[in-house]
Coordinates of C-alpha atoms in Angstrom, one line a residue:
Chain A
M1 CA 124.0 98.7 113.4
P2 CA 122.9 95.1 113.3
S3 CA 124.0 92.7 115.8
M4 CA 125.9 89.6 115.6
I5 CA 124.1 86.2 116.1
T6 CA 125.4 84.3 118.6
F7 CA 125.1 81.0 116.9
P8 CA 124.7 77.6 119.7
S9 CA 128.1 75.9 120.3
D10 CA 126.3 72.7 118.9
P11 CA 123.8 74.1 116.7
L12 CA 122.8 71.1 114.9
P13 CA 123.8 68.0 117.0
S14 CA 121.4 65.4 114.5
W15 CA 123.5 66.3 111.6
R16 CA 126.5 64.2 111.0
S17 CA 130.3 66.4 110.2
G18 CA 130.4 66.6 106.4
E19 CA 129.7 68.6 103.1
V20 CA 126.3 69.4 104.1
R21 CA 125.7 70.0 107.6
D22 CA 128.9 72.6 106.9
A23 CA 127.7 74.4 104.0
I24 CA 124.5 75.2 105.8
L25 CA 126.1 76.2 108.4
S26 CA 128.4 78.2 106.8
F27 CA 125.4 80.0 104.6
L28 CA 123.4 80.8 107.7
E29 CA 126.7 82.8 109.4
R30 CA 127.5 84.8 106.0
V31 CA 124.4 85.7 105.5
T32 CA 124.1 86.7 109.8
T33 CA 127.5 88.6 109.8
P34 CA 127.4 91.9 109.9
G35 CA 129.7 93.2 107.2
S36 CA 129.7 90.2 105.0
S37 CA 129.2 90.9 101.3
D38 CA 126.5 88.1 101.7
W39 CA 124.5 90.1 104.6
L40 CA 121.1 89.8 104.5
P41 CA 119.0 92.7 106.4
P42 CA 116.7 90.2 109.0
P43 CA 113.5 91.3 107.0
E44 CA 115.2 89.2 103.8
R45 CA 115.1 86.6 105.4
I46 CA 112.4 84.2 104.4
A47 CA 113.2 80.3 104.0
V48 CA 110.5 78.2 102.6
L49 CA 110.3 74.5 103.9
D50 CA 108.6 71.6 102.3
N51 CA 106.2 69.0 104.9
D52 CA 105.5 65.7 103.5
G53 CA 108.9 64.2 103.3
T54 CA 111.1 67.0 104.6
L55 CA 109.5 67.7 108.2
W56 CA 108.1 64.2 108.4
P57 CA 107.6 61.0 106.6
E58 CA 105.1 60.8 103.6
H59 CA 105.2 57.3 103.9
P60 CA 103.5 54.8 103.4
V61 CA 100.7 57.4 103.0
P62 CA 101.0 60.8 103.5
F63 CA 99.5 61.8 106.9
Q64 CA 97.0 63.7 105.3
A65 CA 95.7 60.4 103.4
A66 CA 95.8 58.7 106.3
F67 CA 93.5 61.1 108.2
A68 CA 91.1 61.0 105.2
F69 CA 91.3 57.2 105.1
D70 CA 90.4 57.0 109.1
E71 CA 87.8 60.0 108.9
L72 CA 85.9 57.8 106.2
R73 CA 86.3 54.7 108.4
R74 CA 85.1 56.6 111.4
R75 CA 81.8 57.7 109.5
L76 CA 81.1 54.8 107.4
P77 CA 78.9 52.8 109.8
E78 CA 76.7 56.2 109.4
E79 CA 77.0 56.8 106.5
P80 CA 76.8 53.0 104.7
Q81 CA 76.0 54.7 101.1
L82 CA 80.0 56.1 101.1
E83 CA 80.6 52.5 100.7
A84 CA 79.4 52.6 96.8
D85 CA 82.4 54.6 95.8
P86 CA 85.6 53.0 94.1
M87 CA 87.5 55.6 96.0
V88 CA 86.2 55.6 99.2
Q89 CA 86.5 51.6 98.7
A90 CA 90.5 52.4 97.8
A91 CA 90.4 54.8 100.7
L92 CA 89.4 52.1 103.1
A93 CA 91.7 49.7 101.7
G94 CA 94.9 52.2 102.5
D95 CA 95.2 51.8 98.2
L96 CA 97.0 55.2 97.4
A97 CA 97.7 54.1 93.3
P98 CA 93.8 54.7 92.6
L99 CA 93.6 58.1 94.0
L100 CA 96.9 59.6 92.3
A101 CA 95.6 58.1 89.0
G102 CA 94.9 60.3 86.4
P103 CA 96.6 64.0 85.4
H104 CA 94.2 65.8 87.9
F105 CA 94.0 63.4 90.8
E106 CA 90.5 63.1 90.4
G107 CA 90.2 60.6 92.6
L108 CA 92.0 62.3 95.6
L109 CA 90.2 65.3 94.6
R110 CA 87.0 63.0 95.3
L111 CA 88.7 62.3 98.2
V112 CA 89.4 65.5 99.8
A113 CA 85.2 66.7 98.8
L114 CA 83.9 64.1 101.1
T115 CA 86.4 64.7 104.0
H116 CA 87.6 68.3 103.5
A117 CA 84.7 70.1 102.4
D118 CA 81.1 71.0 102.7
M119 CA 81.9 72.0 106.7
G120 CA 82.8 74.3 109.3
T121 CA 86.1 75.4 110.5
E122 CA 85.6 74.4 113.0
I123 CA 84.3 71.3 113.0
F124 CA 87.1 70.0 110.5
R125 CA 89.7 71.8 113.1
D126 CA 88.1 69.4 115.9
A127 CA 88.0 66.3 113.4
V128 CA 92.3 66.5 113.3
E129 CA 92.5 67.4 116.5
A130 CA 90.8 64.2 117.5
W131 CA 92.2 62.0 114.7
L132 CA 95.7 63.3 116.2
A133 CA 95.5 62.4 119.5
S134 CA 94.1 58.9 119.1
A135 CA 95.5 57.1 115.5
R136 CA 99.0 56.0 115.2
H137 CA 101.4 55.7 112.6
P138 CA 101.1 51.6 111.3
R139 CA 104.9 51.2 111.4
F140 CA 106.4 53.1 113.7
E141 CA 103.1 52.7 116.4
C142 CA 103.4 56.4 118.0
P143 CA 101.0 59.4 117.6
Y144 CA 102.1 60.8 113.8
D145 CA 102.9 64.3 114.9
T146 CA 105.5 62.6 117.0
L147 CA 107.4 61.6 114.2
T148 CA 109.1 64.8 113.2
Y149 CA 112.6 65.2 111.5
A150 CA 114.9 66.0 114.8
P151 CA 117.7 67.0 112.3
M152 CA 115.2 69.4 110.9
Q153 CA 113.6 70.6 113.9
E154 CA 116.9 71.4 114.8
L155 CA 117.3 73.3 111.6
L156 CA 114.5 75.8 112.2
A157 CA 115.6 76.5 115.8
L158 CA 118.8 77.8 113.7
L159 CA 116.5 79.5 111.3
R160 CA 114.8 81.5 114.0
A161 CA 118.2 81.6 115.9
C162 CA 119.4 83.7 112.9
E163 CA 116.2 85.7 112.7
F164 CA 114.9 84.0 109.7
R165 CA 111.4 84.0 109.1
S166 CA 110.2 80.3 107.9
F167 CA 106.7 79.2 106.2
I168 CA 106.1 75.6 105.5
V169 CA 105.3 75.4 102.0
S170 CA 103.5 72.2 101.6
G171 CA 100.8 70.3 98.8
G172 CA 99.1 69.6 102.2
G173 CA 95.8 71.3 102.7
V174 CA 96.2 74.7 104.9
D175 CA 93.7 74.0 107.2
F176 CA 94.8 70.4 108.2
M177 CA 98.4 71.9 109.5
R178 CA 97.3 74.9 110.5
V179 CA 95.4 72.4 113.3
W180 CA 99.3 72.0 114.6
V181 CA 102.1 73.2 112.9
E182 CA 102.2 76.5 116.4
R183 CA 102.8 72.9 118.8
V184 CA 105.0 70.9 116.6
Y185 CA 107.4 73.5 115.3
G186 CA 106.8 76.4 116.6
I187 CA 105.5 78.3 113.4
P188 CA 102.1 80.2 113.9
P189 CA 99.4 79.4 111.2
E190 CA 100.2 82.5 109.1
R191 CA 103.2 81.6 107.8
V192 CA 101.7 78.2 106.4
V193 CA 100.9 77.6 102.9
G194 CA 99.2 75.2 101.4
S195 CA 96.4 73.9 98.7
C196 CA 93.1 75.3 100.3
G197 CA 90.2 76.0 98.9
L198 CA 88.0 79.4 99.8
T199 CA 85.6 79.7 102.2
R200 CA 82.3 80.8 102.4
F201 CA 81.4 83.5 105.3
E202 CA 77.9 83.9 106.8
L203 CA 75.9 84.5 110.2
R204 CA 73.9 81.2 111.4
D205 CA 71.5 82.4 114.0
G206 CA 73.7 85.5 114.3
V207 CA 77.0 84.1 114.7
P208 CA 79.7 83.5 112.5
H209 CA 80.6 80.6 110.4
L210 CA 83.1 79.8 107.8
L211 CA 82.0 76.7 105.3
K212 CA 85.2 75.1 104.0
T213 CA 84.5 74.8 100.2
L214 CA 86.7 73.3 97.0
D215 CA 85.8 76.7 95.1
H216 CA 88.8 78.1 93.7
L217 CA 90.7 75.0 94.2
F218 CA 94.3 76.2 94.7
V219 CA 97.2 73.0 94.7
N220 CA 100.5 74.4 96.3
D221 CA 102.4 71.6 94.6
G222 CA 105.3 72.0 91.4
S223 CA 105.0 75.4 89.9
G224 CA 102.0 76.0 92.2
K225 CA 104.9 76.4 95.1
P226 CA 106.4 79.7 93.5
A227 CA 102.8 81.0 93.1
G228 CA 101.7 80.6 96.8
I229 CA 104.8 81.4 98.0
H230 CA 104.4 85.2 95.8
Q231 CA 100.7 85.3 96.6
F232 CA 101.2 84.7 100.4
I233 CA 104.5 85.6 101.3
G234 CA 105.0 88.3 98.7
R235 CA 108.5 88.1 99.0
R236 CA 111.2 85.8 97.4
P237 CA 113.0 83.1 99.6
V238 CA 116.6 82.8 100.0
F239 CA 116.8 79.4 101.8
C240 CA 114.3 76.3 100.9
C241 CA 114.4 72.7 101.5
G242 CA 112.3 70.6 100.2
N243 CA 112.7 66.5 99.1
S244 CA 110.4 66.1 95.7
D245 CA 109.9 67.1 92.0
G246 CA 107.3 68.6 93.4
D247 CA 109.2 71.4 94.8
L248 CA 111.4 71.9 91.7
A249 CA 110.1 74.9 91.1
M250 CA 110.2 76.3 94.3
L251 CA 113.8 75.7 94.6
Q252 CA 114.4 77.3 91.3
Y253 CA 112.7 80.3 92.3
T254 CA 114.5 80.3 95.9
T255 CA 118.2 80.0 94.1
I256 CA 118.1 81.0 90.3
A257 CA 119.3 84.3 89.3
N258 CA 118.6 85.6 92.9
P259 CA 120.2 89.3 93.5
Q260 CA 120.3 87.5 97.2
P261 CA 122.5 85.0 98.6
S262 CA 120.5 81.7 98.7
L263 CA 120.3 78.5 99.3
G264 CA 118.8 75.2 98.4
L265 CA 118.5 72.0 100.2
L266 CA 117.4 68.6 99.1
V267 CA 116.4 65.4 101.9
H268 CA 116.9 62.5 100.5
H269 CA 115.2 59.3 101.7
T270 CA 118.5 56.8 101.5
D271 CA 117.4 55.0 105.2
A272 CA 115.4 52.2 104.4
E273 CA 116.2 50.8 108.3
R274 CA 115.3 53.9 110.4
E275 CA 112.8 55.5 107.8
Y276 CA 112.2 54.6 103.8
A277 CA 114.3 54.7 100.8
Y278 CA 113.0 56.0 97.7
D279 CA 113.5 58.6 95.0
A280 CA 112.7 57.6 91.6
H281 CA 110.4 55.0 92.9
S282 CA 107.8 55.6 95.4
T283 CA 104.6 53.5 96.5
S284 CA 103.6 57.0 97.7
T285 CA 104.1 60.6 97.4
G286 CA 107.8 62.3 97.0
R287 CA 109.0 60.7 93.6
L288 CA 112.2 62.6 93.4
V289 CA 114.2 62.7 90.1
A290 CA 114.4 66.1 88.0
A291 CA 115.0 68.2 91.9
L292 CA 118.3 65.5 92.5
A293 CA 119.5 65.8 88.8
Q294 CA 119.5 69.5 88.8
A295 CA 121.4 69.7 91.6
P296 CA 125.0 69.4 91.5
D297 CA 125.0 72.1 88.7
R298 CA 122.1 74.4 90.3
G299 CA 124.3 73.8 93.9
W300 CA 121.8 72.8 95.7
L301 CA 122.4 70.6 98.7
V302 CA 121.6 67.1 99.3
A303 CA 121.3 65.7 102.8
D304 CA 121.4 61.7 102.5
M305 CA 119.6 61.1 105.3
A306 CA 121.6 58.0 106.2
R307 CA 125.0 59.3 105.8
D308 CA 124.0 62.4 107.2
W309 CA 121.4 62.3 110.0
S310 CA 123.1 60.9 113.4
R311 CA 119.4 60.5 114.5
V312 CA 116.1 61.0 112.2
F313 CA 113.7 61.2 115.0
T314 CA 112.8 63.7 117.6
E315 CA 111.1 61.1 119.4
P316 CA 113.2 57.2 120.3
V317 CA 111.0 55.2 118.1
V318 CA 111.6 51.6 117.1
A319 CA 110.6 50.9 113.5
I320 CA 108.7 47.4 113.3
Chain B
M1 CA 105.4 84.4 133.6
P2 CA 104.4 86.6 130.7
S3 CA 105.8 90.1 131.1
M4 CA 103.8 93.3 131.7
I5 CA 104.0 95.7 128.7
T6 CA 105.3 99.0 129.5
F7 CA 102.7 101.8 127.4
P8 CA 103.9 104.5 126.7
S9 CA 103.6 107.6 128.9
D10 CA 101.4 109.3 126.1
P11 CA 100.2 106.4 123.9
L12 CA 97.9 108.0 120.9
P13 CA 99.2 111.6 120.7
S14 CA 97.3 112.5 117.9
W15 CA 93.9 110.7 119.4
R16 CA 91.8 113.9 122.1
S17 CA 90.7 112.6 125.2
G18 CA 87.3 110.7 125.1
E19 CA 85.6 107.7 125.2
V20 CA 87.0 105.7 122.2
R21 CA 90.8 106.8 122.7
D22 CA 89.4 105.6 126.4
A23 CA 88.0 102.5 125.5
I24 CA 91.1 101.6 123.3
L25 CA 94.0 101.7 125.8
S26 CA 91.3 99.6 127.7
F27 CA 90.8 97.4 125.9
L28 CA 94.7 97.0 125.0
E29 CA 95.9 97.3 128.8
R30 CA 93.6 94.7 129.8
V31 CA 94.2 91.9 127.0
T32 CA 97.7 92.3 127.5
T33 CA 97.9 92.5 131.7
P34 CA 99.2 89.3 133.0
G35 CA 96.4 87.7 135.6
S36 CA 93.7 89.7 133.9
S37 CA 91.0 87.4 133.6
D38 CA 91.2 89.1 129.5
W39 CA 94.5 88.4 128.8
L40 CA 95.6 87.3 125.7
P41 CA 98.6 85.2 124.9
P42 CA 100.7 86.6 122.7
P43 CA 100.1 84.4 119.4
E44 CA 96.6 85.2 119.9
R45 CA 96.9 89.0 119.5
I46 CA 95.9 89.4 116.0
A47 CA 94.7 92.8 114.5
V48 CA 93.2 93.2 111.3
L49 CA 92.8 96.9 109.9
D50 CA 91.3 97.8 106.8
N51 CA 93.6 100.3 104.1
D52 CA 91.8 102.6 102.2
G53 CA 89.7 104.8 104.2
T54 CA 90.9 103.4 107.4
L55 CA 95.0 104.0 107.4
W56 CA 94.7 106.6 104.3
P57 CA 92.4 108.2 102.3
E58 CA 90.0 106.9 99.6
H59 CA 89.1 109.9 97.9
P60 CA 88.8 111.2 95.7
V61 CA 89.2 107.9 94.7
P62 CA 90.9 105.0 95.7
F63 CA 95.3 105.5 95.4
Q64 CA 95.2 102.1 93.5
A65 CA 92.9 103.4 91.2
A66 CA 94.2 107.0 90.7
F67 CA 97.7 104.4 89.6
A68 CA 95.9 102.4 87.1
F69 CA 94.4 105.7 85.7
D70 CA 97.7 107.2 85.9
E71 CA 99.1 104.1 84.1
L72 CA 96.7 104.4 81.4
R73 CA 97.5 107.8 81.0
R74 CA 101.1 107.2 81.1
R75 CA 100.8 104.2 78.2
L76 CA 98.6 106.0 75.8
P77 CA 101.2 107.5 73.4
E78 CA 102.5 104.0 72.9
E79 CA 99.1 102.1 72.8
P80 CA 96.2 104.4 71.0
Q81 CA 94.0 101.4 70.1
L82 CA 93.5 101.5 74.3
E83 CA 91.5 104.7 73.9
A84 CA 88.6 103.2 71.9
D85 CA 87.5 101.3 75.3
P86 CA 84.7 103.6 77.1
M87 CA 86.2 102.0 80.8
V88 CA 89.6 103.4 79.8
Q89 CA 87.5 106.9 78.3
A90 CA 86.3 106.7 81.9
A91 CA 89.0 106.0 83.7
L92 CA 91.2 109.0 81.5
A93 CA 88.3 111.2 82.7
G94 CA 89.0 110.3 86.6
D95 CA 85.1 109.5 86.5
L96 CA 84.6 106.4 88.8
A97 CA 80.8 106.3 88.4
P98 CA 80.7 104.1 85.3
L99 CA 84.3 102.2 86.7
L100 CA 82.1 101.2 89.8
A101 CA 78.2 100.3 87.8
G102 CA 77.1 96.9 87.4
P103 CA 76.7 94.6 90.1
H104 CA 80.5 92.8 89.5
F105 CA 82.2 96.0 88.8
E106 CA 82.8 94.9 85.5
G107 CA 84.5 97.9 84.6
L108 CA 87.2 98.2 86.8
L109 CA 87.9 94.5 86.4
R110 CA 88.3 95.6 83.1
L111 CA 90.7 97.9 84.1
V112 CA 92.4 95.9 86.5
A113 CA 93.0 93.5 83.5
L114 CA 94.7 96.3 81.7
T115 CA 96.7 97.6 84.3
H116 CA 97.4 94.6 87.1
A117 CA 97.8 91.6 84.7
D118 CA 99.9 89.9 81.9
M119 CA 102.8 90.9 82.9
G120 CA 105.5 90.3 85.3
T121 CA 105.3 90.4 89.1
E122 CA 109.0 92.6 89.2
I123 CA 107.4 95.1 86.3
F124 CA 104.2 95.5 88.1
R125 CA 106.1 96.0 91.4
D126 CA 108.8 98.9 89.1
A127 CA 105.6 100.1 87.9
V128 CA 104.1 101.4 91.3
E129 CA 107.5 102.3 92.7
A130 CA 107.9 104.7 89.7
W131 CA 104.5 106.4 90.0
L132 CA 104.9 106.5 94.7
A133 CA 107.6 109.0 93.3
S134 CA 106.4 110.9 91.0
A135 CA 102.3 111.2 91.1
R136 CA 101.0 113.7 93.7
H137 CA 97.4 113.9 95.1
P138 CA 95.1 116.4 93.4
R139 CA 93.7 118.0 96.6
F140 CA 96.6 117.8 99.2
E141 CA 99.2 117.8 96.1
C142 CA 102.2 115.2 97.8
P143 CA 102.8 111.9 97.2
Y144 CA 100.1 109.5 97.7
D145 CA 102.7 107.1 100.7
T146 CA 102.4 110.5 102.4
L147 CA 99.1 110.6 103.3
T148 CA 98.4 108.2 106.0
Y149 CA 96.3 109.3 109.3
A150 CA 98.8 110.1 112.0
P151 CA 96.6 108.5 114.4
M152 CA 96.2 105.3 112.7
Q153 CA 99.9 105.1 112.5
E154 CA 100.0 105.7 116.0
L155 CA 97.7 102.8 116.4
L156 CA 99.6 100.6 114.9
A157 CA 102.8 100.9 117.0
L158 CA 101.3 100.8 120.2
L159 CA 99.8 97.1 118.9
R160 CA 103.4 96.4 118.2
A161 CA 104.6 97.5 121.3
C162 CA 101.3 95.2 123.1
E163 CA 103.2 92.1 121.0
F164 CA 100.2 92.5 118.3
R165 CA 100.3 90.7 114.9
S166 CA 98.7 93.8 112.7
F167 CA 97.7 92.8 109.1
I168 CA 96.4 94.8 106.6
V169 CA 92.8 93.0 105.1
S170 CA 92.1 95.6 102.0
G171 CA 89.8 95.2 98.5
G172 CA 92.9 96.4 97.4
G173 CA 95.2 94.7 95.3
V174 CA 97.8 92.4 97.1
D175 CA 100.5 92.9 94.9
F176 CA 99.8 97.0 95.1
M177 CA 100.0 97.0 98.6
R178 CA 103.5 95.1 98.9
V179 CA 104.9 97.6 97.3
W180 CA 105.2 100.1 99.9
V181 CA 103.6 99.0 103.4
E182 CA 106.9 97.6 105.0
R183 CA 108.6 101.2 104.3
V184 CA 104.6 103.1 105.4
Y185 CA 103.7 101.4 107.8
G186 CA 106.3 98.7 108.7
I187 CA 104.0 95.6 108.3
P188 CA 106.1 93.0 106.2
P189 CA 104.2 91.9 102.8
E190 CA 103.0 88.5 104.3
R191 CA 100.8 90.4 106.8
V192 CA 98.9 91.7 103.8
V193 CA 95.4 89.7 102.8
G194 CA 94.2 91.3 99.8
S195 CA 92.5 90.9 96.2
C196 CA 94.7 88.8 94.2
G197 CA 94.9 86.5 90.8
L198 CA 97.2 83.4 91.3
T199 CA 100.3 84.0 89.2
R200 CA 102.1 81.3 87.0
F201 CA 105.3 80.7 87.4
E202 CA 107.6 79.4 84.8
L203 CA 111.8 79.4 83.4
R204 CA 112.3 82.1 80.9
D205 CA 115.5 81.7 79.4
G206 CA 116.6 79.6 82.2
V207 CA 115.3 82.4 84.5
P208 CA 112.2 82.2 87.2
H209 CA 109.4 84.4 86.0
L210 CA 106.5 85.0 88.2
L211 CA 103.8 86.2 85.4
K212 CA 100.5 88.1 87.1
T213 CA 96.9 86.8 85.9
L214 CA 93.4 87.1 86.4
D215 CA 92.5 83.2 87.5
H216 CA 90.7 82.5 90.2
L217 CA 90.6 86.2 91.2
F218 CA 89.9 86.6 94.5
V219 CA 87.8 90.1 95.6
N220 CA 89.0 90.7 99.4
D221 CA 86.2 92.8 100.3
G222 CA 82.7 92.0 102.0
S223 CA 82.1 88.4 103.1
G224 CA 85.6 88.0 101.3
K225 CA 87.4 89.7 104.1
P226 CA 86.7 86.8 106.7
A227 CA 87.4 84.6 104.0
G228 CA 90.3 85.9 103.4
I229 CA 91.7 85.9 107.0
H230 CA 91.0 82.4 107.2
Q231 CA 93.2 81.7 103.7
F232 CA 95.9 83.9 105.0
I233 CA 95.9 84.0 108.4
G234 CA 94.3 80.7 109.9
R235 CA 92.8 82.7 112.9
R236 CA 90.7 84.5 114.3
P237 CA 91.4 88.2 114.9
V238 CA 90.9 89.4 118.0
F239 CA 90.9 93.4 117.0
C240 CA 89.3 94.8 113.8
C241 CA 89.3 98.5 112.4
G242 CA 87.3 99.6 109.4
N243 CA 85.6 102.0 108.1
S244 CA 83.0 101.1 105.3
D245 CA 80.3 98.4 104.9
G246 CA 82.9 96.4 103.5
D247 CA 84.5 95.9 106.8
L248 CA 81.0 94.5 108.5
A249 CA 81.9 91.2 107.9
M250 CA 85.1 91.3 109.1
L251 CA 84.1 93.1 112.4
Q252 CA 81.2 90.4 112.8
Y253 CA 83.8 88.0 112.4
T254 CA 86.0 89.6 115.0
T255 CA 83.1 90.5 117.7
I256 CA 80.3 88.6 117.3
A257 CA 80.6 85.2 119.8
N258 CA 84.2 85.2 119.9
P259 CA 85.4 83.1 122.6
Q260 CA 87.7 85.7 123.3
P261 CA 88.1 89.3 124.5
S262 CA 87.8 91.3 121.1
L263 CA 87.5 95.1 119.8
G264 CA 85.8 96.4 117.1
L265 CA 86.3 99.7 115.5
L266 CA 85.1 102.0 112.6
V267 CA 86.9 104.9 111.1
H268 CA 83.9 107.8 110.5
H269 CA 84.8 110.2 108.0
T270 CA 83.2 113.6 109.1
D271 CA 85.9 115.8 108.8
A272 CA 85.3 117.8 105.2
E273 CA 87.7 120.4 106.2
R274 CA 91.0 118.5 107.4
E275 CA 90.1 115.3 105.3
Y276 CA 86.5 114.4 103.7
A277 CA 83.1 113.6 105.2
Y278 CA 81.1 110.6 103.6
D279 CA 78.9 107.5 104.7
A280 CA 75.5 106.9 103.2
H281 CA 76.7 108.7 100.4
S282 CA 80.5 108.8 99.0
T283 CA 81.7 109.5 95.8
S284 CA 83.9 107.2 95.6
T285 CA 84.5 104.0 97.1
G286 CA 83.8 103.8 101.2
R287 CA 80.2 103.7 102.2
L288 CA 79.1 103.0 105.5
V289 CA 75.5 102.9 107.0
A290 CA 74.8 99.2 107.7
A291 CA 78.3 98.8 109.9
L292 CA 77.3 102.3 111.5
A293 CA 73.4 101.0 111.9
Q294 CA 74.7 97.7 113.8
A295 CA 78.3 99.8 116.1
P296 CA 75.9 100.7 118.4
D297 CA 74.7 97.7 120.0
R298 CA 78.1 95.2 118.8
G299 CA 79.5 97.3 121.3
W300 CA 82.0 98.8 118.2
L301 CA 83.7 101.7 118.6
V302 CA 83.0 104.9 115.7
A303 CA 86.1 107.1 115.7
D304 CA 84.6 110.2 114.8
M305 CA 87.6 112.0 113.0
A306 CA 86.7 116.0 113.5
R307 CA 86.1 114.8 117.4
D308 CA 88.4 112.2 118.3
W309 CA 91.7 113.1 116.6
S310 CA 93.7 116.0 116.9
R311 CA 95.7 116.0 114.2
V312 CA 95.1 113.9 110.7
F313 CA 97.9 113.5 108.6
T314 CA 101.6 112.4 109.7
E315 CA 103.1 115.1 107.7
P316 CA 101.9 118.5 107.3
V317 CA 99.8 119.1 104.5
V318 CA 98.2 121.7 103.8
A319 CA 94.0 121.1 101.6
I320 CA 93.5 123.5 99.1

């Protein structure tokens, strides 16, 4: 006999009372209440959540892009030839636009090739750790990994209490995220679905070595997200949260014609004072038009950051 | 303060007393005993196990190949043009040799293309389920999924009791395995690493559809296994079990120069009476030469099925 989940007395303290908070709590109560027609067996409780713009900010540039820019700056004294590359010049200027131009983000891929490939997985992991320890967000002046959203951390904790298995499903690189997800979100590395290339295994001087490459590069964005979910998780989710049109296909896959009860949730960036405000027009990633337009018909919840969140960040940060 | 694991009084009843059983139990006790210098924090307790020949048989042909052969037989009346294909002819004759010939298993890939691609993921899943419900193993005359090894099921249960997270890391297709792994091994679908192609997501008449393709085909065998482990799990395992040279790289990755305590285990098929006997010469997959030769120097345990297993199958089966 499945047991009843004991909900915390104040399960989502950074969410203001209202339609969105009520609907989240109602859904979680229904699917965890034994005997409810919406009850889901625990193995079926799969939640998928985007990362950039959903669990932490993506402005002024996605944090992984900031990492890549800083890596180039760090390497430039030793590798001055890098500076001849127009995409490196854009990166050094912190200018995302040329990198995101072109139908296949050729500029961004060039940057990824320079900073995320042709190196051992351990070298890359150490570089990400060193960067997180030293880099500071330009506006909030604190380490990037302290900038997670309090309401979303509370949602992750509540999903865990409800015996959900939460997966991060992000366009970001899986090797970049796995360095810190367990410490920052309590999510183990195998529950991260992201963009990735193959690694190449060999023994070097008798010691195992995994070389990062861009072979078979898989971009986990847009219609790639349901494909990534199928490939890595192999089960259809029942809870999905995103914040951009890159999450549209994942929201559709989770909620349309799903025989299980399901919930879709969009985070809408409406709070320029405490964070950032953008949707149709974004100077970074995170354009949100089609998913927002479909939300009412699809029954997706839209969390309005200014309206629905009493607190934005887990740490007390002061915007400059 | 981490708590002590309570070991069952008879944790591996189908393993005969001896060096291999003792070494497995000793390893699991050391890594789970708080205060032991070999103690592993539970998040680090990652076990990887091959499937074909390790958790269930791979003779007279790997069970997934038997599925493919039977699928062709089932479809032939409706698609008689299939019979003109020499690889289909080999499959219909149950002849694995032409399919495994060639440096890149071109014949096998042709068969995979015919039986594992250009169809929706749900159609494929239903086909696997229907096959499992009706097909019988030619020698043991019982459903294929009742032929798991009792000693390995006991090992999986013990690993679970020791707070390990066990992953199946198999050359088999991930979509094929995920249909039954949870029911048969108690392992959820997201803990299966296997060969796979990309799926393509689209809305068909407004309904989500995932089409299986062979794009970016990833073959999770040989040096592909450490690559697959890195891509899907993202953490180095500390326990590895396989039975063939296809598992060699995975055994090396798990045990060589691993800063954590680790264990490698090979299942050696030595029991023609109760199961099959093969290593250097196999009429199916599962050739075992290099891994067996390296085992003594590497400290890998070799479970001799005839010597170390008092029982082979979970169900009472009678070989014909």
